[in-house]
Coordinates of C-alpha atoms and ligand atoms in Angstrom, one line a residue:
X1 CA -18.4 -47.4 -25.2
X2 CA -15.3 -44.7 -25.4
X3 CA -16.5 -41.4 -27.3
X4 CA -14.7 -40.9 -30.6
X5 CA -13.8 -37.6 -32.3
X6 CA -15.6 -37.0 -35.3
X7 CA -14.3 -36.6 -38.6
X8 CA -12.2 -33.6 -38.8
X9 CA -13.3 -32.8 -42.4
X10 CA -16.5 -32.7 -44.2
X11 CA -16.8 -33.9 -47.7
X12 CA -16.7 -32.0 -51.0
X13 CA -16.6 -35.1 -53.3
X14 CA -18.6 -38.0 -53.8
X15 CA -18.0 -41.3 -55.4
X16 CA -20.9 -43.6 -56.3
X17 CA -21.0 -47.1 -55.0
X18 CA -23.5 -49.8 -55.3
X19 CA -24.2 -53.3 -54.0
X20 CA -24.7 -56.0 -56.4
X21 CA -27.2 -58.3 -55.4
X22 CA -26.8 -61.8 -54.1
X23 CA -26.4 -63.7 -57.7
X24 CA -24.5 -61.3 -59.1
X25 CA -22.1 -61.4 -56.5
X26 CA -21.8 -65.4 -56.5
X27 CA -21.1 -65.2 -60.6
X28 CA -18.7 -62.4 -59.7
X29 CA -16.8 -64.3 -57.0
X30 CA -17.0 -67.4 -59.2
X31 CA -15.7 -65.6 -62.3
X32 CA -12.7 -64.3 -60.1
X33 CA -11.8 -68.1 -58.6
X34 CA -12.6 -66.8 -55.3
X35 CA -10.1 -64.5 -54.8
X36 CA -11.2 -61.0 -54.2
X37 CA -8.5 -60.0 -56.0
X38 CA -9.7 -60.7 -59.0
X39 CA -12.8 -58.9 -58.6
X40 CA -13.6 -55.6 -60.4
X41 CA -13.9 -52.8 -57.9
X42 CA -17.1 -51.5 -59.4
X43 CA -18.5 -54.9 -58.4
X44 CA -17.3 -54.4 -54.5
X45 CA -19.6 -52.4 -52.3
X46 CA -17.6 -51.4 -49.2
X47 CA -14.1 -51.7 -50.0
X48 CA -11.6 -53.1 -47.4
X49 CA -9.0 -54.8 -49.4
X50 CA -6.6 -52.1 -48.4
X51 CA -5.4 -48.7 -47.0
X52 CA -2.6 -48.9 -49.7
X53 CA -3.4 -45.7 -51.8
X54 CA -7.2 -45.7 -51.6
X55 CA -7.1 -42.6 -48.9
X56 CA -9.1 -39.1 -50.3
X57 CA -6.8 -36.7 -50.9
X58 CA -7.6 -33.7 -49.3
X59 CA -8.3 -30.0 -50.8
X60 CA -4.6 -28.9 -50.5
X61 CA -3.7 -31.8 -52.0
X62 CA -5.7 -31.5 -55.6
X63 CA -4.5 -27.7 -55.6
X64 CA -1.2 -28.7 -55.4
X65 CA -1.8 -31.2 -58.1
X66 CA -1.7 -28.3 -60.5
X67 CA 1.9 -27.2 -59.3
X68 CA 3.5 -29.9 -59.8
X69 CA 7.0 -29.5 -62.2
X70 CA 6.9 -31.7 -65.1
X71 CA 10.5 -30.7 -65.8
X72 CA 13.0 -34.3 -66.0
X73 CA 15.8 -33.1 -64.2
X74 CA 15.9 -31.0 -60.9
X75 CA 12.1 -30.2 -61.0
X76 CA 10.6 -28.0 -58.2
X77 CA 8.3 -30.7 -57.2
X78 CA 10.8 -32.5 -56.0
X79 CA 12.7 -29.8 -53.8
X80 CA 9.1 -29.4 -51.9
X81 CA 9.1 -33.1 -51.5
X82 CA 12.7 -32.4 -50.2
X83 CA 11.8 -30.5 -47.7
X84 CA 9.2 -32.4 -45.7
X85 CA 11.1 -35.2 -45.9
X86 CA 14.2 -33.4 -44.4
X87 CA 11.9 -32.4 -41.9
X88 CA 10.3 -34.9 -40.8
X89 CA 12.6 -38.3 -41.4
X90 CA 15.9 -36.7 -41.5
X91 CA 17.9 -38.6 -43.5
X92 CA 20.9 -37.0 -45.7
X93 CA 19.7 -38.8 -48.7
X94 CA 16.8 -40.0 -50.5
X95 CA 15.3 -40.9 -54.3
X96 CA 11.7 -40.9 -54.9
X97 CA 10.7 -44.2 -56.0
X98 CA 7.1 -45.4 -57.4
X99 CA 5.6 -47.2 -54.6
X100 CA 7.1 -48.6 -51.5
X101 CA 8.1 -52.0 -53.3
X102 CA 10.5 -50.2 -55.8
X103 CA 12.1 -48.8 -52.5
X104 CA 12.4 -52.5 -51.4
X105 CA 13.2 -54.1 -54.8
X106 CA 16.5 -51.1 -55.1
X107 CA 17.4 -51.6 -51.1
X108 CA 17.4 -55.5 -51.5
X109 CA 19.2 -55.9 -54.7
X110 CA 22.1 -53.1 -53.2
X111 CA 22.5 -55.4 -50.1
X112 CA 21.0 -58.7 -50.0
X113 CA 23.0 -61.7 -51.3
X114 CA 21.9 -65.4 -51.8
X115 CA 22.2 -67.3 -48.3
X116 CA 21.9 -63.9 -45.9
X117 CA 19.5 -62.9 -43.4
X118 CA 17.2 -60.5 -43.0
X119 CA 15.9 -59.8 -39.5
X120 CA 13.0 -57.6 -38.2
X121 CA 10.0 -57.6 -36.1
X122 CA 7.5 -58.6 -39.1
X123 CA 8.9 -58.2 -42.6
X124 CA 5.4 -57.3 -44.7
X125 CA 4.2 -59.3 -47.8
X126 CA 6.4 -57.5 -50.8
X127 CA 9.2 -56.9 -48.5
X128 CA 9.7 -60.7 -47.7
X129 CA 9.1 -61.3 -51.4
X130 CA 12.1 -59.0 -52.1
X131 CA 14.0 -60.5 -50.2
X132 CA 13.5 -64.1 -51.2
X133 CA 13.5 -63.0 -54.8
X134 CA 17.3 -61.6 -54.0
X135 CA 17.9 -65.7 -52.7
X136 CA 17.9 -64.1 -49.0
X137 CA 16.4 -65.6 -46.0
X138 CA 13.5 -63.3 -43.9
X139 CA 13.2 -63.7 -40.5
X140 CA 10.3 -62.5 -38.4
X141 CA 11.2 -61.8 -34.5
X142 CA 8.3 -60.2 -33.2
X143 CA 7.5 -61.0 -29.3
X144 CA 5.4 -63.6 -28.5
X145 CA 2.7 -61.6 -27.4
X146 CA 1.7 -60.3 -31.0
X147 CA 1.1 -64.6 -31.1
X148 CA -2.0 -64.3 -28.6
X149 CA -4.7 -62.9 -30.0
X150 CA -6.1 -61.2 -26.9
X151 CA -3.1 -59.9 -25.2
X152 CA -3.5 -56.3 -24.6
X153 CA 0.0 -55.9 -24.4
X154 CA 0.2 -51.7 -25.9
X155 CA 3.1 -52.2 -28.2
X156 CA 2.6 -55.5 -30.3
X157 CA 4.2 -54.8 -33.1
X158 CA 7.9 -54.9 -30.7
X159 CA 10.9 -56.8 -31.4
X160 CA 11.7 -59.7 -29.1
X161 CA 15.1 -58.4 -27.8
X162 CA 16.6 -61.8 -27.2
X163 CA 15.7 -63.3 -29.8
X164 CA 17.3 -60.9 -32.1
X165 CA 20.3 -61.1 -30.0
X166 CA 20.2 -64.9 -30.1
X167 CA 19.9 -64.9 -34.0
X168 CA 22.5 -62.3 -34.9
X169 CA 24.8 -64.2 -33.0
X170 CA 23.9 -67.9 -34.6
X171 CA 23.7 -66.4 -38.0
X172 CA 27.0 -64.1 -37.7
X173 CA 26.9 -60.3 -38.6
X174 CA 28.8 -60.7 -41.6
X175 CA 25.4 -62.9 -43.0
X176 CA 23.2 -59.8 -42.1
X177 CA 23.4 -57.2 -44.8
X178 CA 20.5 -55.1 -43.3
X179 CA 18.6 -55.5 -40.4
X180 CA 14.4 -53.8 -40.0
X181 CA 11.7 -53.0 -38.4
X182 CA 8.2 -52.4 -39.5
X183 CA 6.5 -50.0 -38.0
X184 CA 3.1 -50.6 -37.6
X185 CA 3.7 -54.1 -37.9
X186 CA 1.1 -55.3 -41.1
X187 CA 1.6 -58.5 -41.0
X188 CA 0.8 -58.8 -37.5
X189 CA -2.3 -57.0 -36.9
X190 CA -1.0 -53.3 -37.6
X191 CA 0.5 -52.9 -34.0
X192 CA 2.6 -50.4 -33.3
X193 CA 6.4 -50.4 -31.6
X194 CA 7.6 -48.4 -29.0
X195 CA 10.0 -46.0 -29.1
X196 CA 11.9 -47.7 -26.3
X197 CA 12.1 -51.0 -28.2
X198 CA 13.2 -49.0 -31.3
X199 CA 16.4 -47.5 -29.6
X200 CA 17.1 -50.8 -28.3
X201 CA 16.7 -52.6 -31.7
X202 CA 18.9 -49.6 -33.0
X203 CA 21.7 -50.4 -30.1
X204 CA 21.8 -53.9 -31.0
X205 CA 22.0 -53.6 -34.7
X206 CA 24.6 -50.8 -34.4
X207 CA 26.6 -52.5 -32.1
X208 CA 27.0 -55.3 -34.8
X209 CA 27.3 -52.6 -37.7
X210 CA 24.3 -54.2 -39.2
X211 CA 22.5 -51.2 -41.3
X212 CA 18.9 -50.3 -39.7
X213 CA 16.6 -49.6 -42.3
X214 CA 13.3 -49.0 -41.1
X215 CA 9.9 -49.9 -43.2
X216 CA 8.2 -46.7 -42.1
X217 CA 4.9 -46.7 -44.4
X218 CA 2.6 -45.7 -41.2
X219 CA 5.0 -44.2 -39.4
X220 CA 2.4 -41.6 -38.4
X221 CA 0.2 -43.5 -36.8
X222 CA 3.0 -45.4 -34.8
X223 CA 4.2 -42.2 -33.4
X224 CA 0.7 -41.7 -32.1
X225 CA 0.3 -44.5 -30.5
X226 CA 3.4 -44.0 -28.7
X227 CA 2.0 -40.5 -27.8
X228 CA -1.2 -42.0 -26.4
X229 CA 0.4 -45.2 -24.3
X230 CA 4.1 -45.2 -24.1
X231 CA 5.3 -43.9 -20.4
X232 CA 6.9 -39.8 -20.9
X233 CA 5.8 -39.6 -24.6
X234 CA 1.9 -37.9 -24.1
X235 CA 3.0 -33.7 -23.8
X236 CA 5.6 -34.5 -27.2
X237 CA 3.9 -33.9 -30.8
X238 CA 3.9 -36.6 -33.0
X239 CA 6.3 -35.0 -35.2
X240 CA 9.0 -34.8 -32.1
X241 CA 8.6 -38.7 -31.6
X242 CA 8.9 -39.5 -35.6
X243 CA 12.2 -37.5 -35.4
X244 CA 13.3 -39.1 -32.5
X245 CA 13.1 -42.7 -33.9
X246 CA 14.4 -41.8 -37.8
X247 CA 17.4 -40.6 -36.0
X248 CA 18.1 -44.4 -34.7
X249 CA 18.0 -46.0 -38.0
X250 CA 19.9 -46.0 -41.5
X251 CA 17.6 -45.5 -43.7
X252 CA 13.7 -46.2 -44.5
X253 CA 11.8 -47.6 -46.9
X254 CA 8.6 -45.6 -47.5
X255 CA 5.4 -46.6 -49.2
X256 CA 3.9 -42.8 -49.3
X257 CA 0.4 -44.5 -50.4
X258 CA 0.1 -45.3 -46.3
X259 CA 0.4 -42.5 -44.2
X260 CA 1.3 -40.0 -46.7
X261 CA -1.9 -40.3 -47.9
X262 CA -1.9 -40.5 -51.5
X263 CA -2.7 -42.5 -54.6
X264 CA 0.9 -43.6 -55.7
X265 CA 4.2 -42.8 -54.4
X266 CA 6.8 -43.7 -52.3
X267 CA 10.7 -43.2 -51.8
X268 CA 14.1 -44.5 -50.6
X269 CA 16.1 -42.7 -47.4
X270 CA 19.7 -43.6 -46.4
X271 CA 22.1 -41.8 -44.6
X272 CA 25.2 -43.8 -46.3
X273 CA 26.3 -41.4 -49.7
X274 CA 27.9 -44.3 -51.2
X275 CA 25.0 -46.6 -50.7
X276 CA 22.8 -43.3 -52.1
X277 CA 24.9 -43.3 -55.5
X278 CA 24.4 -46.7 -55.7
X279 CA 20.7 -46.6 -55.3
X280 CA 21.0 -43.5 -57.9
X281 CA 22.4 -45.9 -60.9
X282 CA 19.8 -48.3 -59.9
X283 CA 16.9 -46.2 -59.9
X284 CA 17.8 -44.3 -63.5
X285 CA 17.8 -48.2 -64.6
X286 CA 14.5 -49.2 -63.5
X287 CA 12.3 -45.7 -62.2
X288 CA 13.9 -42.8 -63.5
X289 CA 15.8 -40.0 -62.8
X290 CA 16.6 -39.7 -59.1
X291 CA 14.5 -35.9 -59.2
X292 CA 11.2 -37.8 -59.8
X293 CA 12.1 -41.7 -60.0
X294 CA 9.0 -43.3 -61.5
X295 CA 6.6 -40.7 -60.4
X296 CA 5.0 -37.1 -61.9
X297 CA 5.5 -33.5 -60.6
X298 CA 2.4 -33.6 -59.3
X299 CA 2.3 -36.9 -57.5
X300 CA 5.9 -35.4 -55.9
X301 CA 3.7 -32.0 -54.6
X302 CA 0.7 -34.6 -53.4
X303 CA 3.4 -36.4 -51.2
X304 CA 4.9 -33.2 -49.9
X305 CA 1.8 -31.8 -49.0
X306 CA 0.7 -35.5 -47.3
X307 CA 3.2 -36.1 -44.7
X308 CA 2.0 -33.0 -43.5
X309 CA -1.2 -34.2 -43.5
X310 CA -0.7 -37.7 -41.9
X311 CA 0.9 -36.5 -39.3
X312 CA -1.8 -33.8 -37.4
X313 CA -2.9 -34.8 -34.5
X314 CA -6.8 -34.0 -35.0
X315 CA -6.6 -36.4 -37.7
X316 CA -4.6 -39.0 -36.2
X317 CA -6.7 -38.8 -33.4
X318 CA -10.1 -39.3 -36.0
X319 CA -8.0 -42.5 -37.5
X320 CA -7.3 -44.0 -34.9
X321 CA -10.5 -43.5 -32.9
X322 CA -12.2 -45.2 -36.2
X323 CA -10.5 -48.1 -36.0
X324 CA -11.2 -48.3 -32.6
X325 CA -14.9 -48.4 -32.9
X326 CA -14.9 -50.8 -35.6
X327 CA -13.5 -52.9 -33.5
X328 CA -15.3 -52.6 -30.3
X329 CA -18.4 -53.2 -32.3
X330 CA -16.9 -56.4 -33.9
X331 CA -15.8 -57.3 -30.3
X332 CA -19.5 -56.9 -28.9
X333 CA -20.7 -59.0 -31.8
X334 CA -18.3 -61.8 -30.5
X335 CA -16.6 -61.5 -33.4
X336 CA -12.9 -62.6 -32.7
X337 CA -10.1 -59.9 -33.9
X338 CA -6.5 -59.3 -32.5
X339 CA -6.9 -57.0 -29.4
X340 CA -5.7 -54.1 -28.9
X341 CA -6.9 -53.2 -32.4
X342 CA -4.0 -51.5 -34.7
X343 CA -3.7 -48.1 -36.4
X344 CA -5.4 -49.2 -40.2
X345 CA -7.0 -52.1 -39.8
X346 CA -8.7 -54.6 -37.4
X347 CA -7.9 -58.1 -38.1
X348 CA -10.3 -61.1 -37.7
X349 CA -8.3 -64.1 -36.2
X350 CA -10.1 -66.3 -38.5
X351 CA -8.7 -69.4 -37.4
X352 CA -10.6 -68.9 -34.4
X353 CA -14.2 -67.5 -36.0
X354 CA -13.8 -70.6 -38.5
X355 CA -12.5 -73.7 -36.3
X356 CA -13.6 -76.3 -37.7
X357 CA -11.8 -75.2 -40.9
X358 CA -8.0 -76.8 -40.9
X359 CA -5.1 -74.3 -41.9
X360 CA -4.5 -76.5 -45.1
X361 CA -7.8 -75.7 -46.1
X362 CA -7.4 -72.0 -45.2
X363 CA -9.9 -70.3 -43.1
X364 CA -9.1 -66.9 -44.4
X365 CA -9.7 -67.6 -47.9
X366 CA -13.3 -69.3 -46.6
X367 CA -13.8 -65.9 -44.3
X368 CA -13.1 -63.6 -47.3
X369 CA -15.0 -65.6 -50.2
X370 CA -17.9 -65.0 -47.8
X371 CA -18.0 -61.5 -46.7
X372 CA -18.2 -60.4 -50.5
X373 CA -21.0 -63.6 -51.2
X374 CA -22.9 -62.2 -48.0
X375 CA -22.3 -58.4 -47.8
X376 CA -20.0 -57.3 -51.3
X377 CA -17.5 -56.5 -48.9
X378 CA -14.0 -57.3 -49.7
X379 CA -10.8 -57.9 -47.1
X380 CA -8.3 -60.0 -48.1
X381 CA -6.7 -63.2 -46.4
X382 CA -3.4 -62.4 -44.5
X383 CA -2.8 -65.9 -43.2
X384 CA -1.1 -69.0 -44.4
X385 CA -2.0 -68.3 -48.1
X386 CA -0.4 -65.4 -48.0
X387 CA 2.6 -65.9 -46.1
X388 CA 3.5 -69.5 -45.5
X389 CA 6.9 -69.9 -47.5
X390 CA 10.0 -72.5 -47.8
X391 CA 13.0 -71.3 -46.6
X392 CA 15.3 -71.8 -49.3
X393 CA 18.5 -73.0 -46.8
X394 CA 16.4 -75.3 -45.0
X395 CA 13.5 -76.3 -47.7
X396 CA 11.5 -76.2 -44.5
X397 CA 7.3 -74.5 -44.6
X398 CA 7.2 -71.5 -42.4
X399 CA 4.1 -70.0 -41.5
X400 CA 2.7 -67.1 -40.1
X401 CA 0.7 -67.3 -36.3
X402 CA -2.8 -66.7 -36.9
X403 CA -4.9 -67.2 -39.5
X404 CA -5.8 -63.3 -40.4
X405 CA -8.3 -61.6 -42.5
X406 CA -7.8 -58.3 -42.5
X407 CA -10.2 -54.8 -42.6
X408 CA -8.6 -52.1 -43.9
X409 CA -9.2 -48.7 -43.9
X410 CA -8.8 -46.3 -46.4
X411 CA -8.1 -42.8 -45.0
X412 CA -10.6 -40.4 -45.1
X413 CA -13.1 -42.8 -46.9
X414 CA -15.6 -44.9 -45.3
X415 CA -18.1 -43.6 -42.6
X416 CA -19.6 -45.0 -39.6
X417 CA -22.4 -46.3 -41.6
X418 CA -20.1 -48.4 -43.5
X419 CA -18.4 -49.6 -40.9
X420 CA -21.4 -50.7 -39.2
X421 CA -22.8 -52.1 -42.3
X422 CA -19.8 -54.5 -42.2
X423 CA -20.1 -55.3 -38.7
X424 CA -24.0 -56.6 -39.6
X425 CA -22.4 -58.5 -42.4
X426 CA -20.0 -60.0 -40.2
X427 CA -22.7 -60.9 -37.7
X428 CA -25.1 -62.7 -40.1
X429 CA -21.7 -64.6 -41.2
X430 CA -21.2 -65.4 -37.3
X431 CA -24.7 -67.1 -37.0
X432 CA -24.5 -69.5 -40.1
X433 CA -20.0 -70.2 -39.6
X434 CA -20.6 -74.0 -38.9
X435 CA -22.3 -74.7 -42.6
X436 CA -18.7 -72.3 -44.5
X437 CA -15.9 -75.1 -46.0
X438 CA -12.6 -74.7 -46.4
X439 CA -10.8 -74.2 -50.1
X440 CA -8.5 -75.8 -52.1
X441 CA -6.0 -74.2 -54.6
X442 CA -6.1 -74.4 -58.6
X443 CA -3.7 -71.9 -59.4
X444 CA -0.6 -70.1 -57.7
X445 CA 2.6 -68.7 -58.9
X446 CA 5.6 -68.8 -56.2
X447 CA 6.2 -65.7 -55.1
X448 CA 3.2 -63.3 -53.7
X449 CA 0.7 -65.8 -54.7
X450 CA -2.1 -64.7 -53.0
X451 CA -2.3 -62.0 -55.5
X452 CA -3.2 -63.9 -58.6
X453 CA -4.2 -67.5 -57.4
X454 CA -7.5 -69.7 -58.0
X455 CA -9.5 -70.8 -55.6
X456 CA -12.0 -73.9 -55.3
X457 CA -14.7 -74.5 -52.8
X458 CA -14.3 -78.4 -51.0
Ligands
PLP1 C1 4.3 -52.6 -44.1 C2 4.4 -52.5 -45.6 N1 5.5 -52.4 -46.3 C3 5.6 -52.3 -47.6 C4 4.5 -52.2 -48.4 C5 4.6 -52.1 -49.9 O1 4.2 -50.8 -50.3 P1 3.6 -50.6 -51.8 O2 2.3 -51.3 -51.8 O3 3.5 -49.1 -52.0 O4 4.6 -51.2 -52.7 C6 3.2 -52.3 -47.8 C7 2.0 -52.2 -48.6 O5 0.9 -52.6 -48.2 C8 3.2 -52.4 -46.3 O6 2.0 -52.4 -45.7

């Protein structure tokens, strides 16, 4: 096995966890309709629903907690938010917004209208909400590779050129009020893009004065991964690459609870000034004013201090080289995930682990339910539950490749210990798949339904 840098930290703060034992956790589940979701944290012993906002916050960051300016308008907070974000991203324009969904919910109602499309490489789980909620129509174009499960093709998360071509010129321009790109792709097994796809996505969008917007929630980790396997990109720092492929787009969305690393927080960047004043009226509606849009002070100096953060190289280096372990030991336990493993997660292809379980009956769920019954661990379903949806032009079921389940990682969190804890849980799983069932659904609301629903065992 690969040697993997150790943490580039040691820890100054603990937080207590405990495993419930196996009763408890089967009136838990139960009591949740088996969706982890619905459990209470306390109740969950190693925690991989998400990387969204569960990172530690480092020493810096907690210090400059206690700077942050409470003032309404024109706090200093925000001009140190300012700052990094002018220097790394380097967009004219940006408001603060309270997570990376309030970026997507202002971007979406400014642009999208009932009947247009939305292209991008993988449009994640809010953002495709967003956009159906504004009556528009998402569209995934990833390559084909980021289909097959074991490709080890380095840059996954890319956009399939022609196809994008093909659809901008079936669906006409004038029906395209943004196009994206998320970068790593979440949806599809947190797989980066290249930089070289990027600037062609950009050519072709510009070319059709379609606005680029780009979903950029862990950019950081993207821009390493270029670093480490895109040809000409290993002697340029991370920050020179991140610039490099901000300066292609529009604008970004930005969920700052990613690669910002902290607990809440997020913001809105655009070159356009119009489109800025726009965003402006709508954020005083619904955030707040545009110095501190639905955050505090000190949630504005957290984020400043983040990016920073997120994007060194001794870190990224740690992050990455964690996720890469986890899943050469799932691997080694014949433990099917999406190779080459992303920058936050590694995804079981649960279709695969669990084959006798049809998609209807959804796999994922099953694979989920069980890793909390046999281990309290908790990863959430990112498979047909989660994003199967009817196009409202065509009223036709679209659903997503595989059949994911997804293990997150929080940054800064979760040891080696953990991680191997889960991998034993995912064994013992493994030797007794053949007796799991499928599940059938009691409750679900329309949009983002995986959320909130209620499951039953068949
Ligand atoms: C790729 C991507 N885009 C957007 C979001 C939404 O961000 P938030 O949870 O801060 O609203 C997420 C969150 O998980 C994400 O992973």
């Amino acid at each position: 096995m690969p040697d993997y840098p150790p943490e580039p930290f040691r820890i100054k703060a603990v937080e207590s966890i405990r495993l419930l034992d196996s009763a408890a956790r089967g009136a838990a589940l139960l009591a949740a309709g088996f969706n982890i979701f619905g459990l209470r944290a306390e109740d969950v012993y190693v925690d991989l629903l998400t990387d969204s906002g569960t990172g530690a916050m480092s020493d810096r960051q907690w210090a400059a907690l206690m700077q942050g300016d409470e003032s309404y308008a024109g706090a200093r907070s925000f001009y140190r938010l300012k700052e990094a974000v002018d220097g790394i991203f380097g967009f004219p324009f940006f408001v603060p917004t309270h997570q990376g969904r309030a970026a997507e919910h202002i971007l979406c109602g400014l642009l999208v209208r009932p009947g247009q499309s939305v292209p991008s490489n993988a449009h994640f789980d809010t953002t495709q909400a967003n956009i159906l909620a504004r009556g528009g129509r998402p569209e995934n174009l990833g390559i084909p590779e980021a289909a097959e499960r074991t490709n080890p093709h380095p840059f996954k998360g890319n956009m399939d050129l022609e196809s994008l071509e093909r659809f901008i010129e079936k669906t006409g321009p004038e029906n395209i009020p943004l196009g994206m790109m998320t970068i790593t792709n979440n949806a599809g097994g947190g797989q980066p893009v290249s930089l070289e796809n990027l600037r062609r996505v950009s050519a072709i969008y510009r070319a059709h004065r379609i606005p680029f917007f780009i979903d950029a929630c862990r950019f950081a980790e993207n821009a390493y991964f270029i670093k480490l396997r895109e040809p000409g990109q290993a002697g340029r720092s991370v920050l020179e690459i991140a610039r490099d492929f901000f300066a292609l787009a529009d604008g970004a969305t930005m969920s700052a609870k990613k690669d910002a690393i902290v607990n809440i927080g997020g913001f809105l960047a655009m070159r356009d000034e119009d489109l800025y004043r726009r965003a402006c009226n709508e954020l005083i509606l619904r955030e707040g004013f545009p110095t501190y849009g639905g955050l505090a002070g000190r949630d504005l100096e957290a984020i400043a201090v983040g990016l920073w953060e997120g994007l060194d190289e001794a870190y990224l280096a740690y992050r990455l080289g964690q996720t890469a372990y986890f899943a050469g030991r799932l691997d080694e336990g014949a433990i099917p995930i999406i190779q080459p493993p992303g920058g936050h997660a590694v995804y079981i292809d649960a279709g695969a682990f669990l084959p006798h379980i049809p998609r209807d009956h959804y796999p994922g769920i099953a694979l989920s339910a069980e890793l909390y019954l046999q281990g309290g661990v908790r990863a959430p379903e990112l498979g047909s539950f989660a994003f199967a949806y009817t196009d409202p032009a065509t009223g036709e079921r679209r659903h997503p490749a595989l059949e994911l389940v997804r293990l997150a990682l929080p940054r800064r969190v979760y040891t080696q210990a953990h991680l191997d804890y889960v991998v034993d849980t995912l064994k013992r799983i493994r030797d007794r798949r053949d007796s799991l069932r499928g599940y059938r659904v009691t409750y679900a609301p329309e949009l983002l339904r995986h959320f909130t629903a209620r499951f039953e065992p068949l």
